[in-house]
């Protein structure tokens, strides 16, 4: 297996800060040469599954997100997961719980003849599926535009600031460091509480032209402006202005897909938690500060809080479950080990 060094980790972190930062700038920030950084990027692309993707911000996409848990016979689970991973309306397709459960995020349109078609029609008719539960994603406390700390821990604050200033990325929510503050009782690193829903400005809704641009960036967010122009039937200057405008509006964000095993992660698990509603916000805000978690989100259903834990080994997960996440307001936790990821945010890994 490929072993990452400090330069590799720095490159991954730099791409998380600004996916489109010029390699000349990245190399200068990392204290390397442009040729070396380009060579490392190509190696990570070929051997580590590194992909830099662009995704619509949830509030701008005009879609709903559902965590769907499917129970299937072991002999059919793989084929069902592959089929789900290849759909454009899915992300984070995983096989869990001994190979009999598939968990995926499904993106649905709120209105129209095909609204919720996958949930209401396609999945129930699929042979081999013996059980379905759907959990509407209500609020993301950590994840999405905010990068998991294990993937964004190689650069210091000055390096991050220089990347943002010189690449034009701005102070967007791309790393956990950008969303931390001094916590009560002097404990550093607590997530800044999300604003009240009524305090949020109305979201910018993507147009058809915006979606065309995002489609071109979905597989490779580092595609050149000339190639973006060709893909969208526009000009390089127009797509450059449009992309800058979408970034300024917070209508899209960039993500980095890479094999977590290369970052020292050998155990991954989804944690389905039941929390009293009066304590849900406080528990979720506290969990969002935990370095072991890549996602913390509130959902509907009998378990109303879900988190994704990434740990070095089984003992590390055990310590986390018994010492950090064992909070009194959490009435129940179901731990579902992830056996295989078929699709990340946008990258399909079915080979």
mmCIF file of C-alpha atoms in Angstrom:
data_model
loop_
_atom_site.group_PDB
_atom_site.id
_atom_site.type_symbol
_atom_site.label_atom_id
_atom_site.label_comp_id
_atom_site.label_asym_id
_atom_site.label_seq_id
_atom_site.Cartn_x
_atom_site.Cartn_y
_atom_site.Cartn_z
ATOM 1 C CA UNK A 1 0.000 0.000 0.000
ATOM 2 C CA UNK A 2 1.105 3.544 -0.767
ATOM 3 C CA UNK A 3 2.546 5.298 2.278
ATOM 4 C CA UNK A 4 1.848 9.023 2.492
ATOM 5 C CA UNK A 5 4.521 11.419 3.668
ATOM 6 C CA UNK A 6 4.233 15.006 4.908
ATOM 7 C CA UNK A 7 4.232 16.405 1.376
ATOM 8 C CA UNK A 8 1.362 14.129 0.322
ATOM 9 C CA UNK A 9 -0.669 15.086 3.384
ATOM 10 C CA UNK A 10 0.112 18.746 2.851
ATOM 11 C CA UNK A 11 -1.062 18.507 -0.750
ATOM 12 C CA UNK A 12 -4.334 16.842 0.281
ATOM 13 C CA UNK A 13 -4.909 19.525 2.912
ATOM 14 C CA UNK A 14 -4.097 22.302 0.435
ATOM 15 C CA UNK A 15 -6.626 20.924 -2.057
ATOM 16 C CA UNK A 16 -9.218 20.850 0.720
ATOM 17 C CA UNK A 17 -8.535 24.531 1.425
ATOM 18 C CA UNK A 18 -8.827 25.445 -2.252
ATOM 19 C CA UNK A 19 -9.406 22.706 -4.785
ATOM 20 C CA UNK A 20 -8.482 24.988 -7.662
ATOM 21 C CA UNK A 21 -5.367 26.591 -6.209
ATOM 22 C CA UNK A 22 -2.572 26.674 -8.816
ATOM 23 C CA UNK A 23 0.068 24.025 -8.277
ATOM 24 C CA UNK A 24 2.688 26.790 -8.345
ATOM 25 C CA UNK A 25 1.089 28.365 -5.261
ATOM 26 C CA UNK A 26 0.570 25.007 -3.532
ATOM 27 C CA UNK A 27 4.207 24.092 -4.132
ATOM 28 C CA UNK A 28 5.418 27.407 -2.743
ATOM 29 C CA UNK A 29 3.252 27.048 0.389
ATOM 30 C CA UNK A 30 4.511 23.497 0.903
ATOM 31 C CA UNK A 31 8.157 24.442 0.291
ATOM 32 C CA UNK A 32 8.500 22.194 -2.749
ATOM 33 C CA UNK A 33 8.777 22.524 -6.504
ATOM 34 C CA UNK A 34 5.836 22.698 -8.886
ATOM 35 C CA UNK A 35 7.076 19.620 -10.758
ATOM 36 C CA UNK A 36 7.244 17.589 -7.552
ATOM 37 C CA UNK A 37 3.756 18.628 -6.437
ATOM 38 C CA UNK A 38 2.287 17.800 -9.852
ATOM 39 C CA UNK A 39 4.021 14.427 -9.795
ATOM 40 C CA UNK A 40 2.671 13.706 -6.296
ATOM 41 C CA UNK A 41 -0.845 14.724 -7.332
ATOM 42 C CA UNK A 42 -0.767 12.343 -10.279
ATOM 43 C CA UNK A 43 0.494 9.528 -8.046
ATOM 44 C CA UNK A 44 -2.224 10.133 -5.484
ATOM 45 C CA UNK A 45 -4.788 10.211 -8.276
ATOM 46 C CA UNK A 46 -3.609 6.895 -9.683
ATOM 47 C CA UNK A 47 -2.772 4.994 -6.488
ATOM 48 C CA UNK A 48 -4.796 6.574 -3.660
ATOM 49 C CA UNK A 49 -8.080 7.220 -5.418
ATOM 50 C CA UNK A 50 -7.647 10.960 -4.880
ATOM 51 C CA UNK A 51 -10.406 12.956 -6.538
ATOM 52 C CA UNK A 52 -11.201 16.623 -6.148
ATOM 53 C CA UNK A 53 -14.895 17.250 -6.726
ATOM 54 C CA UNK A 54 -17.330 20.151 -6.663
ATOM 55 C CA UNK A 55 -20.720 19.751 -5.003
ATOM 56 C CA UNK A 56 -23.725 22.039 -4.628
ATOM 57 C CA UNK A 57 -24.321 23.470 -1.187
ATOM 58 C CA UNK A 58 -27.352 21.653 0.239
ATOM 59 C CA UNK A 59 -29.437 24.822 0.639
ATOM 60 C CA UNK A 60 -28.694 25.906 -2.940
ATOM 61 C CA UNK A 61 -29.313 22.550 -4.610
ATOM 62 C CA UNK A 62 -33.075 22.614 -4.132
ATOM 63 C CA UNK A 63 -33.044 18.933 -3.153
ATOM 64 C CA UNK A 64 -33.753 16.941 -0.023
ATOM 65 C CA UNK A 65 -31.285 14.470 1.461
ATOM 66 C CA UNK A 66 -32.245 11.129 2.990
ATOM 67 C CA UNK A 67 -30.165 8.575 4.845
ATOM 68 C CA UNK A 68 -31.589 5.282 3.580
ATOM 69 C CA UNK A 69 -30.871 1.944 5.246
ATOM 70 C CA UNK A 70 -31.587 -1.110 3.121
ATOM 71 C CA UNK A 71 -31.521 -4.669 4.412
ATOM 72 C CA UNK A 72 -30.638 -7.253 1.793
ATOM 73 C CA UNK A 73 -29.499 -10.827 1.511
ATOM 74 C CA UNK A 74 -25.712 -11.151 1.515
ATOM 75 C CA UNK A 75 -25.727 -12.617 -1.988
ATOM 76 C CA UNK A 76 -27.528 -9.572 -3.451
ATOM 77 C CA UNK A 77 -26.198 -6.709 -1.305
ATOM 78 C CA UNK A 78 -23.113 -6.113 -3.442
ATOM 79 C CA UNK A 79 -25.055 -5.794 -6.699
ATOM 80 C CA UNK A 80 -27.607 -3.471 -5.118
ATOM 81 C CA UNK A 81 -24.854 -1.259 -3.685
ATOM 82 C CA UNK A 82 -23.120 -1.062 -7.068
ATOM 83 C CA UNK A 83 -26.374 -0.087 -8.779
ATOM 84 C CA UNK A 84 -27.028 2.633 -6.203
ATOM 85 C CA UNK A 85 -23.473 3.954 -6.462
ATOM 86 C CA UNK A 86 -23.840 4.454 -10.208
ATOM 87 C CA UNK A 87 -26.891 6.664 -9.849
ATOM 88 C CA UNK A 88 -26.452 10.438 -10.010
ATOM 89 C CA UNK A 89 -28.924 10.994 -7.174
ATOM 90 C CA UNK A 90 -26.884 9.111 -4.555
ATOM 91 C CA UNK A 91 -23.769 9.698 -2.484
ATOM 92 C CA UNK A 92 -21.918 7.880 0.299
ATOM 93 C CA UNK A 93 -23.054 4.361 -0.562
ATOM 94 C CA UNK A 94 -21.696 1.902 2.004
ATOM 95 C CA UNK A 95 -22.002 -1.751 2.973
ATOM 96 C CA UNK A 96 -22.346 -2.198 6.730
ATOM 97 C CA UNK A 97 -23.380 -4.623 9.472
ATOM 98 C CA UNK A 98 -21.870 -7.885 8.305
ATOM 99 C CA UNK A 99 -22.661 -7.282 4.658
ATOM 100 C CA UNK A 100 -26.455 -7.344 5.005
ATOM 101 C CA UNK A 101 -27.144 -3.592 5.199
ATOM 102 C CA UNK A 102 -26.586 -0.896 2.596
ATOM 103 C CA UNK A 103 -26.578 2.733 3.729
ATOM 104 C CA UNK A 104 -26.756 5.551 1.187
ATOM 105 C CA UNK A 105 -27.614 9.213 0.984
ATOM 106 C CA UNK A 106 -30.310 9.793 -1.604
ATOM 107 C CA UNK A 107 -30.978 13.248 -3.040
ATOM 108 C CA UNK A 108 -34.594 13.839 -4.028
ATOM 109 C CA UNK A 109 -36.486 16.680 -5.649
ATOM 110 C CA UNK A 110 -39.217 18.081 -3.399
ATOM 111 C CA UNK A 111 -41.845 18.385 -6.141
ATOM 112 C CA UNK A 112 -42.639 17.005 -9.586
ATOM 113 C CA UNK A 113 -43.662 13.635 -11.039
ATOM 114 C CA UNK A 114 -40.344 11.994 -10.116
ATOM 115 C CA UNK A 115 -40.123 13.430 -6.596
ATOM 116 C CA UNK A 116 -38.990 10.668 -4.228
ATOM 117 C CA UNK A 117 -39.314 8.107 -7.060
ATOM 118 C CA UNK A 118 -36.284 6.145 -5.878
ATOM 119 C CA UNK A 119 -37.671 5.966 -2.345
ATOM 120 C CA UNK A 120 -41.311 5.279 -3.178
ATOM 121 C CA UNK A 121 -41.079 3.199 -6.343
ATOM 122 C CA UNK A 122 -37.653 1.955 -7.412
ATOM 123 C CA UNK A 123 -36.226 0.658 -4.126
ATOM 124 C CA UNK A 124 -39.377 -1.170 -2.925
ATOM 125 C CA UNK A 125 -39.542 -3.017 -6.264
ATOM 126 C CA UNK A 126 -35.900 -4.106 -6.202
ATOM 127 C CA UNK A 127 -35.499 -7.853 -5.789
ATOM 128 C CA UNK A 128 -33.411 -8.893 -2.804
ATOM 129 C CA UNK A 129 -34.279 -5.933 -0.557
ATOM 130 C CA UNK A 130 -36.024 -7.156 2.575
ATOM 131 C CA UNK A 131 -36.251 -3.949 4.593
ATOM 132 C CA UNK A 132 -36.108 -0.170 4.091
ATOM 133 C CA UNK A 133 -35.909 2.728 6.526
ATOM 134 C CA UNK A 134 -35.509 6.344 5.424
ATOM 135 C CA UNK A 135 -34.257 9.168 7.642
ATOM 136 C CA UNK A 136 -34.695 12.731 6.396
ATOM 137 C CA UNK A 137 -31.567 14.817 6.984
ATOM 138 C CA UNK A 138 -32.657 17.828 8.993
ATOM 139 C CA UNK A 139 -29.398 19.589 9.868
ATOM 140 C CA UNK A 140 -25.696 18.956 9.390
ATOM 141 C CA UNK A 141 -23.581 19.926 12.402
ATOM 142 C CA UNK A 142 -20.311 18.700 10.924
ATOM 143 C CA UNK A 143 -19.335 17.411 7.499
ATOM 144 C CA UNK A 144 -20.231 18.505 3.993
ATOM 145 C CA UNK A 145 -18.380 21.785 3.383
ATOM 146 C CA UNK A 146 -16.398 21.329 6.632
ATOM 147 C CA UNK A 147 -13.574 18.835 6.103
ATOM 148 C CA UNK A 148 -12.862 15.941 8.423
ATOM 149 C CA UNK A 149 -9.904 16.924 10.623
ATOM 150 C CA UNK A 150 -7.892 13.829 9.724
ATOM 151 C CA UNK A 151 -7.748 15.027 6.147
ATOM 152 C CA UNK A 152 -7.004 18.637 6.999
ATOM 153 C CA UNK A 153 -4.341 18.558 9.686
ATOM 154 C CA UNK A 154 -1.098 19.010 7.761
ATOM 155 C CA UNK A 155 -0.979 22.790 7.239
ATOM 156 C CA UNK A 156 -0.691 25.426 9.915
ATOM 157 C CA UNK A 157 -2.950 28.457 10.141
ATOM 158 C CA UNK A 158 -0.485 30.699 8.302
ATOM 159 C CA UNK A 159 -0.232 28.294 5.368
ATOM 160 C CA UNK A 160 -4.010 28.030 5.174
ATOM 161 C CA UNK A 161 -4.379 31.801 5.300
ATOM 162 C CA UNK A 162 -1.846 32.287 2.506
ATOM 163 C CA UNK A 163 -3.610 29.745 0.297
ATOM 164 C CA UNK A 164 -6.915 31.489 0.818
ATOM 165 C CA UNK A 165 -5.532 34.974 0.270
ATOM 166 C CA UNK A 166 -3.438 34.256 -2.822
ATOM 167 C CA UNK A 167 -5.781 31.783 -4.525
ATOM 168 C CA UNK A 168 -8.883 33.883 -3.933
ATOM 169 C CA UNK A 169 -10.645 31.084 -2.067
ATOM 170 C CA UNK A 170 -11.827 33.416 0.674
ATOM 171 C CA UNK A 171 -12.707 32.323 4.221
ATOM 172 C CA UNK A 172 -15.029 29.537 3.120
ATOM 173 C CA UNK A 173 -15.956 26.614 5.414
ATOM 174 C CA UNK A 174 -13.481 24.130 4.014
ATOM 175 C CA UNK A 175 -11.682 22.950 7.122
ATOM 176 C CA UNK A 176 -12.514 22.248 10.710
ATOM 177 C CA UNK A 177 -10.004 24.862 11.837
ATOM 178 C CA UNK A 178 -12.091 27.572 10.212
ATOM 179 C CA UNK A 179 -15.085 26.531 12.319
ATOM 180 C CA UNK A 180 -13.615 26.220 15.797
ATOM 181 C CA UNK A 181 -13.481 28.570 18.707
ATOM 182 C CA UNK A 182 -12.754 28.635 22.389
ATOM 183 C CA UNK A 183 -15.301 26.443 24.127
ATOM 184 C CA UNK A 184 -16.881 26.934 27.543
ATOM 185 C CA UNK A 185 -14.730 26.030 30.549
ATOM 186 C CA UNK A 186 -11.558 26.736 28.558
ATOM 187 C CA UNK A 187 -11.768 23.613 26.399
ATOM 188 C CA UNK A 188 -10.348 24.497 22.952
ATOM 189 C CA UNK A 189 -11.731 23.249 19.694
ATOM 190 C CA UNK A 190 -15.488 23.316 20.209
ATOM 191 C CA UNK A 191 -17.509 23.864 17.072
ATOM 192 C CA UNK A 192 -19.148 27.232 16.733
ATOM 193 C CA UNK A 193 -22.865 26.752 17.183
ATOM 194 C CA UNK A 194 -24.880 27.050 13.994
ATOM 195 C CA UNK A 195 -27.052 30.143 13.716
ATOM 196 C CA UNK A 196 -30.735 29.838 14.465
ATOM 197 C CA UNK A 197 -32.683 28.860 11.308
ATOM 198 C CA UNK A 198 -34.498 32.176 11.288
ATOM 199 C CA UNK A 199 -31.183 34.060 11.274
ATOM 200 C CA UNK A 200 -29.929 32.500 8.043
ATOM 201 C CA UNK A 201 -30.084 34.536 4.857
ATOM 202 C CA UNK A 202 -32.189 33.091 2.026
ATOM 203 C CA UNK A 203 -30.192 30.577 0.023
ATOM 204 C CA UNK A 204 -29.185 31.226 -3.550
ATOM 205 C CA UNK A 205 -30.886 28.590 -5.727
ATOM 206 C CA UNK A 206 -28.871 27.152 -8.583
ATOM 207 C CA UNK A 207 -30.012 27.870 -12.131
ATOM 208 C CA UNK A 208 -29.875 25.400 -15.026
ATOM 209 C CA UNK A 209 -26.688 27.115 -16.216
ATOM 210 C CA UNK A 210 -25.171 26.728 -12.748
ATOM 211 C CA UNK A 211 -26.034 23.022 -12.707
ATOM 212 C CA UNK A 212 -24.393 22.550 -16.095
ATOM 213 C CA UNK A 213 -21.232 24.114 -14.726
ATOM 214 C CA UNK A 214 -21.352 21.929 -11.603
ATOM 215 C CA UNK A 215 -21.857 18.809 -13.710
ATOM 216 C CA UNK A 216 -18.600 19.587 -15.496
ATOM 217 C CA UNK A 217 -16.820 20.067 -12.145
ATOM 218 C CA UNK A 218 -18.316 16.999 -10.492
ATOM 219 C CA UNK A 219 -15.744 14.471 -11.696
ATOM 220 C CA UNK A 220 -12.733 16.809 -11.632
ATOM 221 C CA UNK A 221 -12.945 20.157 -9.881
ATOM 222 C CA UNK A 222 -9.506 21.106 -11.238
ATOM 223 C CA UNK A 223 -10.645 21.066 -14.863
ATOM 224 C CA UNK A 224 -9.313 24.083 -16.772
ATOM 225 C CA UNK A 225 -11.463 27.083 -17.639
ATOM 226 C CA UNK A 226 -11.013 26.242 -21.324
ATOM 227 C CA UNK A 227 -12.379 22.730 -20.779
ATOM 228 C CA UNK A 228 -15.187 24.113 -18.611
ATOM 229 C CA UNK A 229 -16.092 26.493 -21.393
ATOM 230 C CA UNK A 230 -16.173 23.666 -23.934
ATOM 231 C CA UNK A 231 -18.321 21.516 -21.655
ATOM 232 C CA UNK A 232 -20.846 24.277 -21.009
ATOM 233 C CA UNK A 233 -20.876 25.961 -24.423
ATOM 234 C CA UNK A 234 -19.547 29.199 -22.996
ATOM 235 C CA UNK A 235 -16.297 31.134 -22.868
ATOM 236 C CA UNK A 236 -13.414 30.755 -20.438
ATOM 237 C CA UNK A 237 -13.911 34.261 -19.054
ATOM 238 C CA UNK A 238 -17.632 33.681 -18.539
ATOM 239 C CA UNK A 239 -17.213 30.387 -16.661
ATOM 240 C CA UNK A 240 -14.435 31.903 -14.560
ATOM 241 C CA UNK A 241 -16.736 34.748 -13.500
ATOM 242 C CA UNK A 242 -19.660 32.376 -12.921
ATOM 243 C CA UNK A 243 -17.583 30.016 -10.796
ATOM 244 C CA UNK A 244 -16.210 32.897 -8.724
ATOM 245 C CA UNK A 245 -19.747 34.160 -8.176
ATOM 246 C CA UNK A 246 -21.041 30.744 -7.050
ATOM 247 C CA UNK A 247 -18.149 30.405 -4.621
ATOM 248 C CA UNK A 248 -18.769 33.896 -3.217
ATOM 249 C CA UNK A 249 -22.454 33.050 -2.726
ATOM 250 C CA UNK A 250 -21.585 29.803 -0.943
ATOM 251 C CA UNK A 251 -23.647 27.911 -3.511
ATOM 252 C CA UNK A 252 -21.015 25.217 -4.010
ATOM 253 C CA UNK A 253 -18.144 23.682 -2.138
ATOM 254 C CA UNK A 254 -15.192 21.488 -2.999
ATOM 255 C CA UNK A 255 -14.411 18.144 -1.441
ATOM 256 C CA UNK A 256 -11.488 15.741 -1.580
ATOM 257 C CA UNK A 257 -12.174 12.020 -1.916
ATOM 258 C CA UNK A 258 -9.266 9.820 -0.808
ATOM 259 C CA UNK A 259 -8.955 6.358 0.689
ATOM 260 C CA UNK A 260 -9.054 6.868 4.514
ATOM 261 C CA UNK A 261 -6.813 3.808 4.976
ATOM 262 C CA UNK A 262 -3.938 5.852 3.561
ATOM 263 C CA UNK A 263 -4.483 8.333 6.393
ATOM 264 C CA UNK A 264 -4.136 5.592 9.012
ATOM 265 C CA UNK A 265 -7.833 4.715 9.305
ATOM 266 C CA UNK A 266 -8.606 0.986 9.443
ATOM 267 C CA UNK A 267 -11.986 1.021 11.238
ATOM 268 C CA UNK A 268 -15.010 2.995 10.117
ATOM 269 C CA UNK A 269 -18.481 2.915 11.658
ATOM 270 C CA UNK A 270 -21.817 4.668 11.446
ATOM 271 C CA UNK A 271 -23.280 5.585 14.812
ATOM 272 C CA UNK A 272 -27.079 5.765 14.943
ATOM 273 C CA UNK A 273 -28.081 7.553 18.155
ATOM 274 C CA UNK A 274 -31.311 8.237 19.980
ATOM 275 C CA UNK A 275 -31.252 11.533 21.870
ATOM 276 C CA UNK A 276 -34.038 13.340 23.702
ATOM 277 C CA UNK A 277 -35.070 16.325 21.509
ATOM 278 C CA UNK A 278 -34.371 18.793 24.317
ATOM 279 C CA UNK A 279 -30.723 17.677 24.349
ATOM 280 C CA UNK A 280 -30.239 17.007 20.627
ATOM 281 C CA UNK A 281 -28.652 20.322 19.707
ATOM 282 C CA UNK A 282 -26.275 20.292 22.676
ATOM 283 C CA UNK A 283 -25.169 16.702 22.089
ATOM 284 C CA UNK A 284 -24.690 17.231 18.347
ATOM 285 C CA UNK A 285 -22.705 20.426 18.901
ATOM 286 C CA UNK A 286 -20.444 18.606 21.361
ATOM 287 C CA UNK A 287 -19.925 15.658 19.013
ATOM 288 C CA UNK A 288 -19.000 18.027 16.198
ATOM 289 C CA UNK A 289 -15.804 18.850 18.113
ATOM 290 C CA UNK A 290 -14.631 15.209 18.199
ATOM 291 C CA UNK A 291 -11.674 14.543 15.922
ATOM 292 C CA UNK A 292 -12.863 10.959 15.346
ATOM 293 C CA UNK A 293 -16.021 12.081 13.544
ATOM 294 C CA UNK A 294 -16.326 13.034 9.886
ATOM 295 C CA UNK A 295 -20.084 13.649 9.915
ATOM 296 C CA UNK A 296 -22.620 14.652 12.566
ATOM 297 C CA UNK A 297 -26.210 15.178 11.401
ATOM 298 C CA UNK A 298 -29.706 15.331 12.850
ATOM 299 C CA UNK A 299 -32.321 13.178 11.135
ATOM 300 C CA UNK A 300 -35.883 12.034 11.486
ATOM 301 C CA UNK A 301 -36.695 8.562 12.772
ATOM 302 C CA UNK A 302 -36.326 6.559 15.991
ATOM 303 C CA UNK A 303 -32.607 7.341 15.889
ATOM 304 C CA UNK A 304 -32.430 11.090 15.395
ATOM 305 C CA UNK A 305 -28.666 11.675 15.278
ATOM 306 C CA UNK A 306 -26.143 9.980 13.005
ATOM 307 C CA UNK A 307 -22.350 10.251 13.032
ATOM 308 C CA UNK A 308 -19.543 8.669 11.027
ATOM 309 C CA UNK A 309 -16.530 7.594 13.086
ATOM 310 C CA UNK A 310 -13.097 7.043 11.563
ATOM 311 C CA UNK A 311 -10.622 5.330 13.884
ATOM 312 C CA UNK A 312 -7.120 3.872 13.719
ATOM 313 C CA UNK A 313 -8.216 0.420 14.887
ATOM 314 C CA UNK A 314 -10.884 -1.453 16.867
ATOM 315 C CA UNK A 315 -9.375 -0.445 20.205
ATOM 316 C CA UNK A 316 -9.457 3.189 19.153
ATOM 317 C CA UNK A 317 -13.168 2.861 18.304
ATOM 318 C CA UNK A 318 -13.819 1.124 21.630
ATOM 319 C CA UNK A 319 -12.116 3.936 23.530
ATOM 320 C CA UNK A 320 -14.130 6.485 21.623
ATOM 321 C CA UNK A 321 -17.462 4.761 22.273
ATOM 322 C CA UNK A 322 -16.836 4.179 25.972
ATOM 323 C CA UNK A 323 -14.983 7.344 26.949
ATOM 324 C CA UNK A 324 -16.044 10.170 24.656
ATOM 325 C CA UNK A 325 -19.435 9.461 23.136
ATOM 326 C CA UNK A 326 -20.964 7.870 26.239
ATOM 327 C CA UNK A 327 -22.948 11.002 27.075
ATOM 328 C CA UNK A 328 -25.893 10.772 29.445
ATOM 329 C CA UNK A 329 -28.483 12.342 27.090
ATOM 330 C CA UNK A 330 -27.757 9.637 24.477
ATOM 331 C CA UNK A 331 -30.306 6.955 25.295
ATOM 332 C CA UNK A 332 -29.130 4.414 22.725
ATOM 333 C CA UNK A 333 -26.331 3.939 20.191
ATOM 334 C CA UNK A 334 -26.299 1.431 17.366
ATOM 335 C CA UNK A 335 -22.799 0.937 15.949
ATOM 336 C CA UNK A 336 -22.698 -0.271 12.337
ATOM 337 C CA UNK A 337 -19.170 -1.066 11.083
ATOM 338 C CA UNK A 338 -18.563 -0.003 7.488
ATOM 339 C CA UNK A 339 -17.211 -2.924 5.482
ATOM 340 C CA UNK A 340 -16.878 -1.186 2.148
ATOM 341 C CA UNK A 341 -17.527 2.203 0.575
ATOM 342 C CA UNK A 342 -18.870 1.998 -2.965
ATOM 343 C CA UNK A 343 -19.275 5.724 -3.467
ATOM 344 C CA UNK A 344 -17.930 8.754 -1.662
ATOM 345 C CA UNK A 345 -19.277 12.296 -2.086
ATOM 346 C CA UNK A 346 -19.196 11.907 -5.867
ATOM 347 C CA UNK A 347 -16.492 9.352 -6.661
ATOM 348 C CA UNK A 348 -17.596 5.799 -7.451
ATOM 349 C CA UNK A 349 -15.320 3.042 -6.088
ATOM 350 C CA UNK A 350 -16.849 -0.155 -7.448
ATOM 351 C CA UNK A 351 -13.784 -1.670 -9.111
#
